[in-house]
Structures are given as structure tokens and as C-alpha cells.
């Protein structure tokens, strides 16, 4: 089983719909992250959480919200999806100090029509 | 100007060639992360560097802090090395990594 699991792996939906992407991890890491990836651009940080009671906005948080339900679970919501949120979304985890490697899920490919 | 730049953007090589991918950044950092993104989309960590050089199998990563530059080398390249290679930096006093746009490598048999 994967250490960082994202669901769904693919999703096609329509403009205006509410969407939730889920991430769960078995690594026991405190830090969790949501990124989006667009063609030609680096991964950009949407939200991050350093523990269950800690939620922080990243570089591109507008139009997104998150919930850290438990140490192992971090979900990303698009309250009213729009076409320019079509992207590949990644969840990642990290442990210990900030200069330790992050561990990524397999990604969710989201298309908004 | 991106904080993290990578070159080349795309690279095609013949099997067996020695490959170099470059990463440059504009501010002081405490760590640099090299990652590999498979054609299917999954991302795995290759190296984390704060100084010097690291080697794992056919992969070698170096960093020059003064020149704000890192290189990833692949010796005896193989088609299975075909992937996007991503550089990410953690700024001094920063909390999160900043990612480069990636270098797409294709190794032909």
C-alpha cells in the first residue's frame, strides 16, 4: 500500500460544483501539504499544515479550503470549481525538520469543464 | 524571474550518455531537493542537499552554495531514466520549498 494515498486519482466535473480531494498517510508525519501542478510551471503550494491544529495558506490559496481531520488526513476542497482550477494536484507529507524530504502521493488529475 | 530556474527545459539523450541537469536559484538557501516525476505523474525524492555532493547508484547531485547552483548527473543513462526532474529549494528562514519548473528527460534506446 502507498504511504501517501490520494483519492480520487481522476475527476471530471462541471463549473460551479463543490469538489473534495482527499489525502491520507501512513507515515506518521506531522506536516502535510497540498500542491497544484500546471504545465510548464513548478509545483505551487496551496495550503499546508504542521499539525492537526495548524493550517496555513500557501502561495495560491484563493478558491480553495482545507481540513486536517486527523494527523493522517488532509483534505482539499474547491467550493465552486472554475475551469482555471484544472490541474494535477499533489498531497505531500514531511517529518522532522523542514529540510527533510517530502513524500508525495500519486496525484489527482482534475478537469473542470 | 522565477526564484528557481532549471536548464535545459527539455533534453533528449541516447542510452548510455552522461546527462547533466542544472538548477540555479536567486536567494540563500538551507536545503535543495531533487525529485523525479515519472511519466505516470508520481513524484519521488532523489536527494536532499545542503552542501557538497551525494551519490546514489548512477545518480550524482552536487551543490555550490556560493554560486547558488546545483547539478544532477546521470551516468550511463537508460530509457527508464526518462522522467521530469524537479529541483526545489528551502530558503534560509523559509518554511516551505519553492519548486523549479522541471527538466523533461527522454532517453532513447
JSON list of C-alpha atoms in Angstrom, two decimals:
[
{"chain": "A", "resi": 1, "resn": "UNK", "atom": "CA", "xyz": [0.00, 0.00, 0.00]},
{"chain": "A", "resi": 2, "resn": "UNK", "atom": "CA", "xyz": [1.15, 3.53, -0.76]},
{"chain": "A", "resi": 3, "resn": "UNK", "atom": "CA", "xyz": [2.40, 5.63, 2.15]},
{"chain": "A", "resi": 4, "resn": "UNK", "atom": "CA", "xyz": [0.52, 8.71, 0.86]},
{"chain": "A", "resi": 5, "resn": "UNK", "atom": "CA", "xyz": [-2.82, 7.96, -0.79]},
{"chain": "A", "resi": 6, "resn": "UNK", "atom": "CA", "xyz": [-4.87, 10.44, -2.77]},
{"chain": "A", "resi": 7, "resn": "UNK", "atom": "CA", "xyz": [-8.45, 9.95, -3.84]},
{"chain": "A", "resi": 8, "resn": "UNK", "atom": "CA", "xyz": [-9.81, 10.22, -6.43]},
{"chain": "A", "resi": 9, "resn": "UNK", "atom": "CA", "xyz": [-6.99, 9.73, -8.95]},
{"chain": "A", "resi": 10, "resn": "UNK", "atom": "CA", "xyz": [-9.00, 11.38, -11.71]},
{"chain": "A", "resi": 11, "resn": "UNK", "atom": "CA", "xyz": [-12.06, 13.60, -11.63]},
{"chain": "A", "resi": 12, "resn": "UNK", "atom": "CA", "xyz": [-14.01, 15.43, -14.29]},
{"chain": "A", "resi": 13, "resn": "UNK", "atom": "CA", "xyz": [-16.64, 17.87, -13.13]},
{"chain": "A", "resi": 14, "resn": "UNK", "atom": "CA", "xyz": [-18.50, 21.00, -14.15]},
{"chain": "A", "resi": 15, "resn": "UNK", "atom": "CA", "xyz": [-18.03, 24.64, -13.29]},
{"chain": "A", "resi": 16, "resn": "UNK", "atom": "CA", "xyz": [-19.68, 25.61, -10.02]},
{"chain": "A", "resi": 17, "resn": "UNK", "atom": "CA", "xyz": [-19.56, 22.17, -8.42]},
{"chain": "A", "resi": 18, "resn": "UNK", "atom": "CA", "xyz": [-18.06, 21.58, -4.99]},
{"chain": "A", "resi": 19, "resn": "UNK", "atom": "CA", "xyz": [-15.20, 19.10, -5.05]},
{"chain": "A", "resi": 20, "resn": "UNK", "atom": "CA", "xyz": [-13.21, 17.43, -2.31]},
{"chain": "A", "resi": 21, "resn": "UNK", "atom": "CA", "xyz": [-9.85, 15.78, -2.80]},
{"chain": "A", "resi": 22, "resn": "UNK", "atom": "CA", "xyz": [-8.69, 13.54, -0.02]},
{"chain": "A", "resi": 23, "resn": "UNK", "atom": "CA", "xyz": [-5.26, 12.60, 1.22]},
{"chain": "A", "resi": 24, "resn": "UNK", "atom": "CA", "xyz": [-4.33, 10.03, 3.83]},
{"chain": "A", "resi": 25, "resn": "UNK", "atom": "CA", "xyz": [-0.90, 8.93, 5.01]},
{"chain": "A", "resi": 26, "resn": "UNK", "atom": "CA", "xyz": [0.51, 6.02, 6.97]},
{"chain": "A", "resi": 27, "resn": "UNK", "atom": "CA", "xyz": [3.94, 7.57, 7.53]},
{"chain": "A", "resi": 28, "resn": "UNK", "atom": "CA", "xyz": [3.06, 9.18, 10.86]},
{"chain": "A", "resi": 29, "resn": "UNK", "atom": "CA", "xyz": [4.24, 12.58, 9.61]},
{"chain": "A", "resi": 30, "resn": "UNK", "atom": "CA", "xyz": [3.02, 15.78, 11.22]},
{"chain": "A", "resi": 31, "resn": "UNK", "atom": "CA", "xyz": [3.44, 18.02, 8.19]},
{"chain": "A", "resi": 32, "resn": "UNK", "atom": "CA", "xyz": [1.08, 17.77, 5.23]},
{"chain": "A", "resi": 33, "resn": "UNK", "atom": "CA", "xyz": [0.86, 19.85, 2.05]},
{"chain": "A", "resi": 34, "resn": "UNK", "atom": "CA", "xyz": [-1.37, 20.40, -0.96]},
{"chain": "A", "resi": 35, "resn": "UNK", "atom": "CA", "xyz": [0.22, 21.50, -4.26]},
{"chain": "A", "resi": 36, "resn": "UNK", "atom": "CA", "xyz": [-1.03, 22.05, -7.76]},
{"chain": "A", "resi": 37, "resn": "UNK", "atom": "CA", "xyz": [0.98, 21.47, -10.91]},
{"chain": "A", "resi": 38, "resn": "UNK", "atom": "CA", "xyz": [0.29, 23.20, -14.22]},
{"chain": "A", "resi": 39, "resn": "UNK", "atom": "CA", "xyz": [2.15, 22.55, -17.48]},
{"chain": "A", "resi": 40, "resn": "UNK", "atom": "CA", "xyz": [5.42, 24.48, -17.62]},
{"chain": "A", "resi": 41, "resn": "UNK", "atom": "CA", "xyz": [5.16, 25.66, -14.04]},
{"chain": "A", "resi": 42, "resn": "UNK", "atom": "CA", "xyz": [6.70, 24.33, -10.86]},
{"chain": "A", "resi": 43, "resn": "UNK", "atom": "CA", "xyz": [4.59, 22.85, -8.10]},
{"chain": "A", "resi": 44, "resn": "UNK", "atom": "CA", "xyz": [2.81, 25.65, -6.26]},
{"chain": "A", "resi": 45, "resn": "UNK", "atom": "CA", "xyz": [1.76, 25.43, -2.65]},
{"chain": "A", "resi": 46, "resn": "UNK", "atom": "CA", "xyz": [-1.96, 25.79, -1.90]},
{"chain": "A", "resi": 47, "resn": "UNK", "atom": "CA", "xyz": [-2.16, 25.05, 1.82]},
{"chain": "A", "resi": 48, "resn": "UNK", "atom": "CA", "xyz": [-0.01, 23.38, 4.44]},
{"chain": "A", "resi": 49, "resn": "UNK", "atom": "CA", "xyz": [-0.42, 22.06, 7.96]},
{"chain": "A", "resi": 50, "resn": "UNK", "atom": "CA", "xyz": [2.30, 21.40, 10.50]},
{"chain": "A", "resi": 51, "resn": "UNK", "atom": "CA", "xyz": [-0.02, 19.58, 12.88]},
{"chain": "A", "resi": 52, "resn": "UNK", "atom": "CA", "xyz": [-3.73, 18.93, 13.39]},
{"chain": "A", "resi": 53, "resn": "UNK", "atom": "CA", "xyz": [-4.42, 22.39, 14.86]},
{"chain": "A", "resi": 54, "resn": "UNK", "atom": "CA", "xyz": [-2.25, 24.27, 12.40]},
{"chain": "A", "resi": 55, "resn": "UNK", "atom": "CA", "xyz": [-3.47, 25.34, 8.94]},
{"chain": "A", "resi": 56, "resn": "UNK", "atom": "CA", "xyz": [-1.62, 27.85, 6.77]},
{"chain": "A", "resi": 57, "resn": "UNK", "atom": "CA", "xyz": [-2.26, 29.43, 3.41]},
{"chain": "A", "resi": 58, "resn": "UNK", "atom": "CA", "xyz": [0.27, 28.87, 0.70]},
{"chain": "A", "resi": 59, "resn": "UNK", "atom": "CA", "xyz": [1.09, 30.82, -2.42]},
{"chain": "A", "resi": 60, "resn": "UNK", "atom": "CA", "xyz": [-2.23, 30.20, -4.21]},
{"chain": "A", "resi": 61, "resn": "UNK", "atom": "CA", "xyz": [-4.95, 29.55, -1.62]},
{"chain": "A", "resi": 62, "resn": "UNK", "atom": "CA", "xyz": [-7.75, 31.64, -3.17]},
{"chain": "A", "resi": 63, "resn": "UNK", "atom": "CA", "xyz": [-10.67, 29.44, -4.20]},
{"chain": "A", "resi": 64, "resn": "UNK", "atom": "CA", "xyz": [-9.53, 26.53, -2.03]},
{"chain": "A", "resi": 65, "resn": "UNK", "atom": "CA", "xyz": [-10.06, 25.40, 1.55]},
{"chain": "A", "resi": 66, "resn": "UNK", "atom": "CA", "xyz": [-8.63, 22.54, 3.59]},
{"chain": "A", "resi": 67, "resn": "UNK", "atom": "CA", "xyz": [-9.45, 20.43, 6.59]},
{"chain": "A", "resi": 68, "resn": "UNK", "atom": "CA", "xyz": [-7.00, 18.47, 8.74]},
{"chain": "A", "resi": 69, "resn": "UNK", "atom": "CA", "xyz": [-9.31, 15.87, 10.22]},
{"chain": "A", "resi": 70, "resn": "UNK", "atom": "CA", "xyz": [-6.54, 13.89, 11.92]},
{"chain": "A", "resi": 71, "resn": "UNK", "atom": "CA", "xyz": [-2.78, 13.58, 11.79]},
{"chain": "A", "resi": 72, "resn": "UNK", "atom": "CA", "xyz": [-3.20, 11.15, 8.91]},
{"chain": "A", "resi": 73, "resn": "UNK", "atom": "CA", "xyz": [-5.84, 13.00, 6.86]},
{"chain": "A", "resi": 74, "resn": "UNK", "atom": "CA", "xyz": [-5.74, 16.30, 5.00]},
{"chain": "A", "resi": 75, "resn": "UNK", "atom": "CA", "xyz": [-8.47, 17.15, 2.51]},
{"chain": "A", "resi": 76, "resn": "UNK", "atom": "CA", "xyz": [-8.64, 19.92, -0.09]},
{"chain": "A", "resi": 77, "resn": "UNK", "atom": "CA", "xyz": [-11.94, 21.46, -1.20]},
{"chain": "A", "resi": 78, "resn": "UNK", "atom": "CA", "xyz": [-12.86, 23.58, -4.15]},
{"chain": "A", "resi": 79, "resn": "UNK", "atom": "CA", "xyz": [-16.04, 25.31, -3.03]},
{"chain": "A", "resi": 80, "resn": "UNK", "atom": "CA", "xyz": [-17.17, 26.35, -6.51]},
{"chain": "A", "resi": 81, "resn": "UNK", "atom": "CA", "xyz": [-14.90, 24.93, -9.16]},
{"chain": "A", "resi": 82, "resn": "UNK", "atom": "CA", "xyz": [-13.82, 27.02, -12.14]},
{"chain": "A", "resi": 83, "resn": "UNK", "atom": "CA", "xyz": [-12.05, 25.91, -15.33]},
{"chain": "A", "resi": 84, "resn": "UNK", "atom": "CA", "xyz": [-8.70, 27.50, -14.41]},
{"chain": "A", "resi": 85, "resn": "UNK", "atom": "CA", "xyz": [-8.52, 25.12, -11.45]},
{"chain": "A", "resi": 86, "resn": "UNK", "atom": "CA", "xyz": [-7.99, 22.31, -13.94]},
{"chain": "A", "resi": 87, "resn": "UNK", "atom": "CA", "xyz": [-4.61, 20.90, -12.90]},
{"chain": "A", "resi": 88, "resn": "UNK", "atom": "CA", "xyz": [-2.76, 17.99, -11.36]},
{"chain": "A", "resi": 89, "resn": "UNK", "atom": "CA", "xyz": [-2.99, 18.13, -7.55]},
{"chain": "A", "resi": 90, "resn": "UNK", "atom": "CA", "xyz": [-0.49, 16.55, -5.19]},
{"chain": "A", "resi": 91, "resn": "UNK", "atom": "CA", "xyz": [-0.58, 15.86, -1.49]},
{"chain": "A", "resi": 92, "resn": "UNK", "atom": "CA", "xyz": [2.75, 15.53, 0.32]},
{"chain": "A", "resi": 93, "resn": "UNK", "atom": "CA", "xyz": [3.96, 14.82, 3.84]},
{"chain": "A", "resi": 94, "resn": "UNK", "atom": "CA", "xyz": [7.08, 15.71, 5.77]},
{"chain": "A", "resi": 95, "resn": "UNK", "atom": "CA", "xyz": [8.62, 14.73, 9.07]},
{"chain": "A", "resi": 96, "resn": "UNK", "atom": "CA", "xyz": [11.08, 16.18, 11.50]},
{"chain": "A", "resi": 97, "resn": "UNK", "atom": "CA", "xyz": [12.91, 19.31, 10.47]},
{"chain": "A", "resi": 98, "resn": "UNK", "atom": "CA", "xyz": [11.92, 21.36, 7.46]},
{"chain": "A", "resi": 99, "resn": "UNK", "atom": "CA", "xyz": [14.99, 20.30, 5.46]},
{"chain": "A", "resi": 100, "resn": "UNK", "atom": "CA", "xyz": [13.87, 16.69, 5.27]},
{"chain": "A", "resi": 101, "resn": "UNK", "atom": "CA", "xyz": [12.48, 15.22, 2.00]},
{"chain": "A", "resi": 102, "resn": "UNK", "atom": "CA", "xyz": [8.79, 15.41, 1.31]},
{"chain": "A", "resi": 103, "resn": "UNK", "atom": "CA", "xyz": [6.85, 12.31, 0.31]},
{"chain": "A", "resi": 104, "resn": "UNK", "atom": "CA", "xyz": [4.25, 12.68, -2.41]},
{"chain": "A", "resi": 105, "resn": "UNK", "atom": "CA", "xyz": [1.03, 10.95, -3.30]},
{"chain": "A", "resi": 106, "resn": "UNK", "atom": "CA", "xyz": [0.40, 9.84, -6.88]},
{"chain": "A", "resi": 107, "resn": "UNK", "atom": "CA", "xyz": [-1.62, 12.93, -7.72]},
{"chain": "A", "resi": 108, "resn": "UNK", "atom": "CA", "xyz": [-5.21, 13.72, -8.66]},
{"chain": "A", "resi": 109, "resn": "UNK", "atom": "CA", "xyz": [-5.90, 14.83, -12.19]},
{"chain": "A", "resi": 110, "resn": "UNK", "atom": "CA", "xyz": [-8.80, 17.29, -12.02]},
{"chain": "A", "resi": 111, "resn": "UNK", "atom": "CA", "xyz": [-10.62, 18.63, -15.06]},
{"chain": "A", "resi": 112, "resn": "UNK", "atom": "CA", "xyz": [-13.29, 21.29, -14.74]},
{"chain": "A", "resi": 113, "resn": "UNK", "atom": "CA", "xyz": [-15.49, 21.82, -17.74]},
{"chain": "B", "resi": 1, "resn": "UNK", "atom": "CA", "xyz": [12.09, 35.95, -12.97]},
{"chain": "B", "resi": 2, "resn": "UNK", "atom": "CA", "xyz": [11.49, 32.57, -11.32]},
{"chain": "B", "resi": 3, "resn": "UNK", "atom": "CA", "xyz": [13.23, 32.06, -8.00]},
{"chain": "B", "resi": 4, "resn": "UNK", "atom": "CA", "xyz": [14.31, 28.61, -9.15]},
{"chain": "B", "resi": 5, "resn": "UNK", "atom": "CA", "xyz": [15.39, 28.00, -12.71]},
{"chain": "B", "resi": 6, "resn": "UNK", "atom": "CA", "xyz": [16.29, 24.77, -14.40]},
{"chain": "B", "resi": 7, "resn": "UNK", "atom": "CA", "xyz": [18.12, 24.05, -17.62]},
{"chain": "B", "resi": 8, "resn": "UNK", "atom": "CA", "xyz": [17.63, 22.61, -20.05]},
{"chain": "B", "resi": 9, "resn": "UNK", "atom": "CA", "xyz": [13.85, 22.64, -20.17]},
{"chain": "B", "resi": 10, "resn": "UNK", "atom": "CA", "xyz": [13.85, 19.51, -22.35]},
{"chain": "B", "resi": 11, "resn": "UNK", "atom": "CA", "xyz": [16.63, 17.02, -23.01]},
{"chain": "B", "resi": 12, "resn": "UNK", "atom": "CA", "xyz": [16.81, 14.04, -25.34]},
{"chain": "B", "resi": 13, "resn": "UNK", "atom": "CA", "xyz": [19.73, 11.64, -24.98]},
{"chain": "B", "resi": 14, "resn": "UNK", "atom": "CA", "xyz": [20.84, 8.31, -26.34]},
{"chain": "B", "resi": 15, "resn": "UNK", "atom": "CA", "xyz": [21.08, 5.37, -24.00]},
{"chain": "B", "resi": 16, "resn": "UNK", "atom": "CA", "xyz": [24.46, 5.30, -22.29]},
{"chain": "B", "resi": 17, "resn": "UNK", "atom": "CA", "xyz": [25.10, 9.05, -22.42]},
{"chain": "B", "resi": 18, "resn": "UNK", "atom": "CA", "xyz": [26.17, 11.10, -19.41]},
{"chain": "B", "resi": 19, "resn": "UNK", "atom": "CA", "xyz": [23.48, 13.62, -18.54]},
{"chain": "B", "resi": 20, "resn": "UNK", "atom": "CA", "xyz": [23.61, 16.86, -16.59]},
{"chain": "B", "resi": 21, "resn": "UNK", "atom": "CA", "xyz": [20.60, 18.84, -15.42]},
{"chain": "B", "resi": 22, "resn": "UNK", "atom": "CA", "xyz": [21.14, 22.23, -13.84]},
{"chain": "B", "resi": 23, "resn": "UNK", "atom": "CA", "xyz": [19.33, 24.20, -11.15]},
{"chain": "B", "resi": 24, "resn": "UNK", "atom": "CA", "xyz": [20.03, 27.80, -10.20]},
{"chain": "B", "resi": 25, "resn": "UNK", "atom": "CA", "xyz": [18.37, 29.93, -7.57]},
{"chain": "B", "resi": 26, "resn": "UNK", "atom": "CA", "xyz": [18.48, 33.55, -6.56]},
{"chain": "B", "resi": 27, "resn": "UNK", "atom": "CA", "xyz": [18.47, 33.67, -2.75]},
{"chain": "B", "resi": 28, "resn": "UNK", "atom": "CA", "xyz": [20.24, 31.98, 0.14]},
{"chain": "B", "resi": 29, "resn": "UNK", "atom": "CA", "xyz": [19.00, 28.51, 0.92]},
{"chain": "B", "resi": 30, "resn": "UNK", "atom": "CA", "xyz": [19.31, 25.96, 3.69]},
{"chain": "B", "resi": 31, "resn": "UNK", "atom": "CA", "xyz": [18.50, 22.89, 1.58]},
{"chain": "B", "resi": 32, "resn": "UNK", "atom": "CA", "xyz": [17.94, 21.78, -2.00]},
{"chain": "B", "resi": 33, "resn": "UNK", "atom": "CA", "xyz": [15.77, 18.84, -3.03]},
{"chain": "B", "resi": 34, "resn": "UNK", "atom": "CA", "xyz": [15.98, 16.88, -6.28]},
{"chain": "B", "resi": 35, "resn": "UNK", "atom": "CA", "xyz": [12.88, 14.91, -7.24]},
{"chain": "B", "resi": 36, "resn": "UNK", "atom": "CA", "xyz": [11.86, 12.67, -10.12]},
{"chain": "B", "resi": 37, "resn": "UNK", "atom": "CA", "xyz": [8.38, 12.71, -11.63]},
{"chain": "B", "resi": 38, "resn": "UNK", "atom": "CA", "xyz": [7.51, 9.55, -13.51]},
{"chain": "B", "resi": 39, "resn": "UNK", "atom": "CA", "xyz": [5.57, 9.65, -16.79]},
{"chain": "B", "resi": 40, "resn": "UNK", "atom": "CA", "xyz": [2.52, 8.43, -14.86]},
{"chain": "B", "resi": 41, "resn": "UNK", "atom": "CA", "xyz": [2.73, 11.51, -12.62]},
{"chain": "B", "resi": 42, "resn": "UNK", "atom": "CA", "xyz": [4.11, 10.12, -9.34]},
{"chain": "B", "resi": 43, "resn": "UNK", "atom": "CA", "xyz": [6.89, 12.11, -7.64]},
{"chain": "B", "resi": 44, "resn": "UNK", "atom": "CA", "xyz": [9.74, 10.57, -5.68]},
{"chain": "B", "resi": 45, "resn": "UNK", "atom": "CA", "xyz": [12.56, 12.16, -3.74]},
{"chain": "B", "resi": 46, "resn": "UNK", "atom": "CA", "xyz": [16.08, 11.59, -5.09]},
{"chain": "B", "resi": 47, "resn": "UNK", "atom": "CA", "xyz": [18.37, 13.73, -2.96]},
{"chain": "B", "resi": 48, "resn": "UNK", "atom": "CA", "xyz": [18.35, 16.38, -0.28]},
{"chain": "B", "resi": 49, "resn": "UNK", "atom": "CA", "xyz": [21.49, 18.53, -0.22]},
{"chain": "B", "resi": 50, "resn": "UNK", "atom": "CA", "xyz": [22.80, 21.38, 1.84]},
{"chain": "B", "resi": 51, "resn": "UNK", "atom": "CA", "xyz": [26.43, 21.18, 0.73]},
{"chain": "B", "resi": 52, "resn": "UNK", "atom": "CA", "xyz": [28.87, 19.13, -1.30]},
{"chain": "B", "resi": 53, "resn": "UNK", "atom": "CA", "xyz": [27.89, 16.04, -3.22]},
{"chain": "B", "resi": 54, "resn": "UNK", "atom": "CA", "xyz": [25.73, 12.94, -2.88]},
{"chain": "B", "resi": 55, "resn": "UNK", "atom": "CA", "xyz": [25.69, 9.76, -4.92]},
{"chain": "B", "resi": 56, "resn": "UNK", "atom": "CA", "xyz": [23.10, 7.03, -5.24]},
{"chain": "B", "resi": 57, "resn": "UNK", "atom": "CA", "xyz": [23.65, 4.39, -7.88]},
{"chain": "B", "resi": 58, "resn": "UNK", "atom": "CA", "xyz": [24.03, 6.14, -11.22]},
{"chain": "B", "resi": 59, "resn": "UNK", "atom": "CA", "xyz": [22.80, 9.47, -9.88]},
{"chain": "B", "resi": 60, "resn": "UNK", "atom": "CA", "xyz": [25.07, 12.18, -8.52]},
{"chain": "B", "resi": 61, "resn": "UNK", "atom": "CA", "xyz": [23.94, 15.53, -7.12]},
{"chain": "B", "resi": 62, "resn": "UNK", "atom": "CA", "xyz": [26.24, 18.43, -6.37]},
{"chain": "B", "resi": 63, "resn": "UNK", "atom": "CA", "xyz": [25.64, 21.86, -4.93]},
{"chain": "B", "resi": 64, "resn": "UNK", "atom": "CA", "xyz": [27.71, 25.05, -4.87]},
{"chain": "B", "resi": 65, "resn": "UNK", "atom": "CA", "xyz": [26.20, 27.31, -2.25]},
{"chain": "B", "resi": 66, "resn": "UNK", "atom": "CA", "xyz": [28.33, 30.34, -3.16]},
{"chain": "B", "resi": 67, "resn": "UNK", "atom": "CA", "xyz": [27.34, 30.15, -6.83]},
{"chain": "B", "resi": 68, "resn": "UNK", "atom": "CA", "xyz": [23.70, 29.29, -5.97]},
{"chain": "B", "resi": 69, "resn": "UNK", "atom": "CA", "xyz": [23.80, 26.32, -8.32]},
{"chain": "B", "resi": 70, "resn": "UNK", "atom": "CA", "xyz": [23.17, 22.59, -8.21]},
{"chain": "B", "resi": 71, "resn": "UNK", "atom": "CA", "xyz": [23.59, 19.87, -10.80]},
{"chain": "B", "resi": 72, "resn": "UNK", "atom": "CA", "xyz": [22.09, 16.43, -11.14]},
{"chain": "B", "resi": 73, "resn": "UNK", "atom": "CA", "xyz": [24.17, 13.97, -13.16]},
{"chain": "B", "resi": 74, "resn": "UNK", "atom": "CA", "xyz": [23.06, 10.62, -14.54]},
{"chain": "B", "resi": 75, "resn": "UNK", "atom": "CA", "xyz": [25.78, 8.26, -15.65]},
{"chain": "B", "resi": 76, "resn": "UNK", "atom": "CA", "xyz": [25.17, 5.51, -18.23]},
{"chain": "B", "resi": 77, "resn": "UNK", "atom": "CA", "xyz": [21.65, 6.75, -18.89]},
{"chain": "B", "resi": 78, "resn": "UNK", "atom": "CA", "xyz": [18.87, 4.26, -19.60]},
{"chain": "B", "resi": 79, "resn": "UNK", "atom": "CA", "xyz": [15.39, 4.64, -21.09]},
{"chain": "B", "resi": 80, "resn": "UNK", "atom": "CA", "xyz": [13.91, 4.01, -17.64]},
{"chain": "B", "resi": 81, "resn": "UNK", "atom": "CA", "xyz": [15.53, 7.31, -16.55]},
{"chain": "B", "resi": 82, "resn": "UNK", "atom": "CA", "xyz": [13.04, 9.13, -18.78]},
{"chain": "B", "resi": 83, "resn": "UNK", "atom": "CA", "xyz": [11.12, 11.43, -16.46]},
{"chain": "B", "resi": 84, "resn": "UNK", "atom": "CA", "xyz": [10.78, 15.03, -15.34]},
{"chain": "B", "resi": 85, "resn": "UNK", "atom": "CA", "xyz": [13.46, 16.06, -12.85]},
{"chain": "B", "resi": 86, "resn": "UNK", "atom": "CA", "xyz": [12.48, 18.77, -10.41]},
{"chain": "B", "resi": 87, "resn": "UNK", "atom": "CA", "xyz": [14.66, 20.97, -8.23]},
{"chain": "B", "resi": 88, "resn": "UNK", "atom": "CA", "xyz": [13.22, 22.62, -5.10]},
{"chain": "B", "resi": 89, "resn": "UNK", "atom": "CA", "xyz": [14.88, 24.96, -2.60]},
{"chain": "B", "resi": 90, "resn": "UNK", "atom": "CA", "xyz": [14.20, 25.81, 1.02]},
{"chain": "B", "resi": 91, "resn": "UNK", "atom": "CA", "xyz": [15.11, 29.42, 1.63]},
{"chain": "B", "resi": 92, "resn": "UNK", "atom": "CA", "xyz": [17.02, 30.48, 4.71]},
{"chain": "B", "resi": 93, "resn": "UNK", "atom": "CA", "xyz": [14.33, 31.21, 7.33]},
{"chain": "B", "resi": 94, "resn": "UNK", "atom": "CA", "xyz": [11.72, 29.79, 4.92]},
{"chain": "B", "resi": 95, "resn": "UNK", "atom": "CA", "xyz": [9.09, 27.26, 5.88]},
{"chain": "B", "resi": 96, "resn": "UNK", "atom": "CA", "xyz": [8.34, 25.73, 2.51]},
{"chain": "B", "resi": 97, "resn": "UNK", "atom": "CA", "xyz": [10.10, 24.57, -0.59]},
{"chain": "B", "resi": 98, "resn": "UNK", "atom": "CA", "xyz": [9.98, 26.58, -3.82]},
{"chain": "B", "resi": 99, "resn": "UNK", "atom": "CA", "xyz": [9.94, 24.38, -6.90]},
{"chain": "B", "resi": 100, "resn": "UNK", "atom": "CA", "xyz": [11.55, 24.80, -10.28]},
{"chain": "B", "resi": 101, "resn": "UNK", "atom": "CA", "xyz": [9.60, 24.13, -13.49]},
{"chain": "B", "resi": 102, "resn": "UNK", "atom": "CA", "xyz": [11.32, 20.79, -14.10]},
{"chain": "B", "resi": 103, "resn": "UNK", "atom": "CA", "xyz": [13.50, 19.33, -16.85]},
{"chain": "B", "resi": 104, "resn": "UNK", "atom": "CA", "xyz": [11.91, 16.73, -19.10]},
{"chain": "B", "resi": 105, "resn": "UNK", "atom": "CA", "xyz": [14.41, 13.99, -19.97]},
{"chain": "B", "resi": 106, "resn": "UNK", "atom": "CA", "xyz": [13.88, 11.41, -22.70]},
{"chain": "B", "resi": 107, "resn": "UNK", "atom": "CA", "xyz": [16.47, 8.66, -23.07]},
{"chain": "B", "resi": 108, "resn": "UNK", "atom": "CA", "xyz": [16.20, 6.81, -26.35]},
{"chain": "B", "resi": 109, "resn": "UNK", "atom": "CA", "xyz": [17.26, 3.16, -26.74]}
]
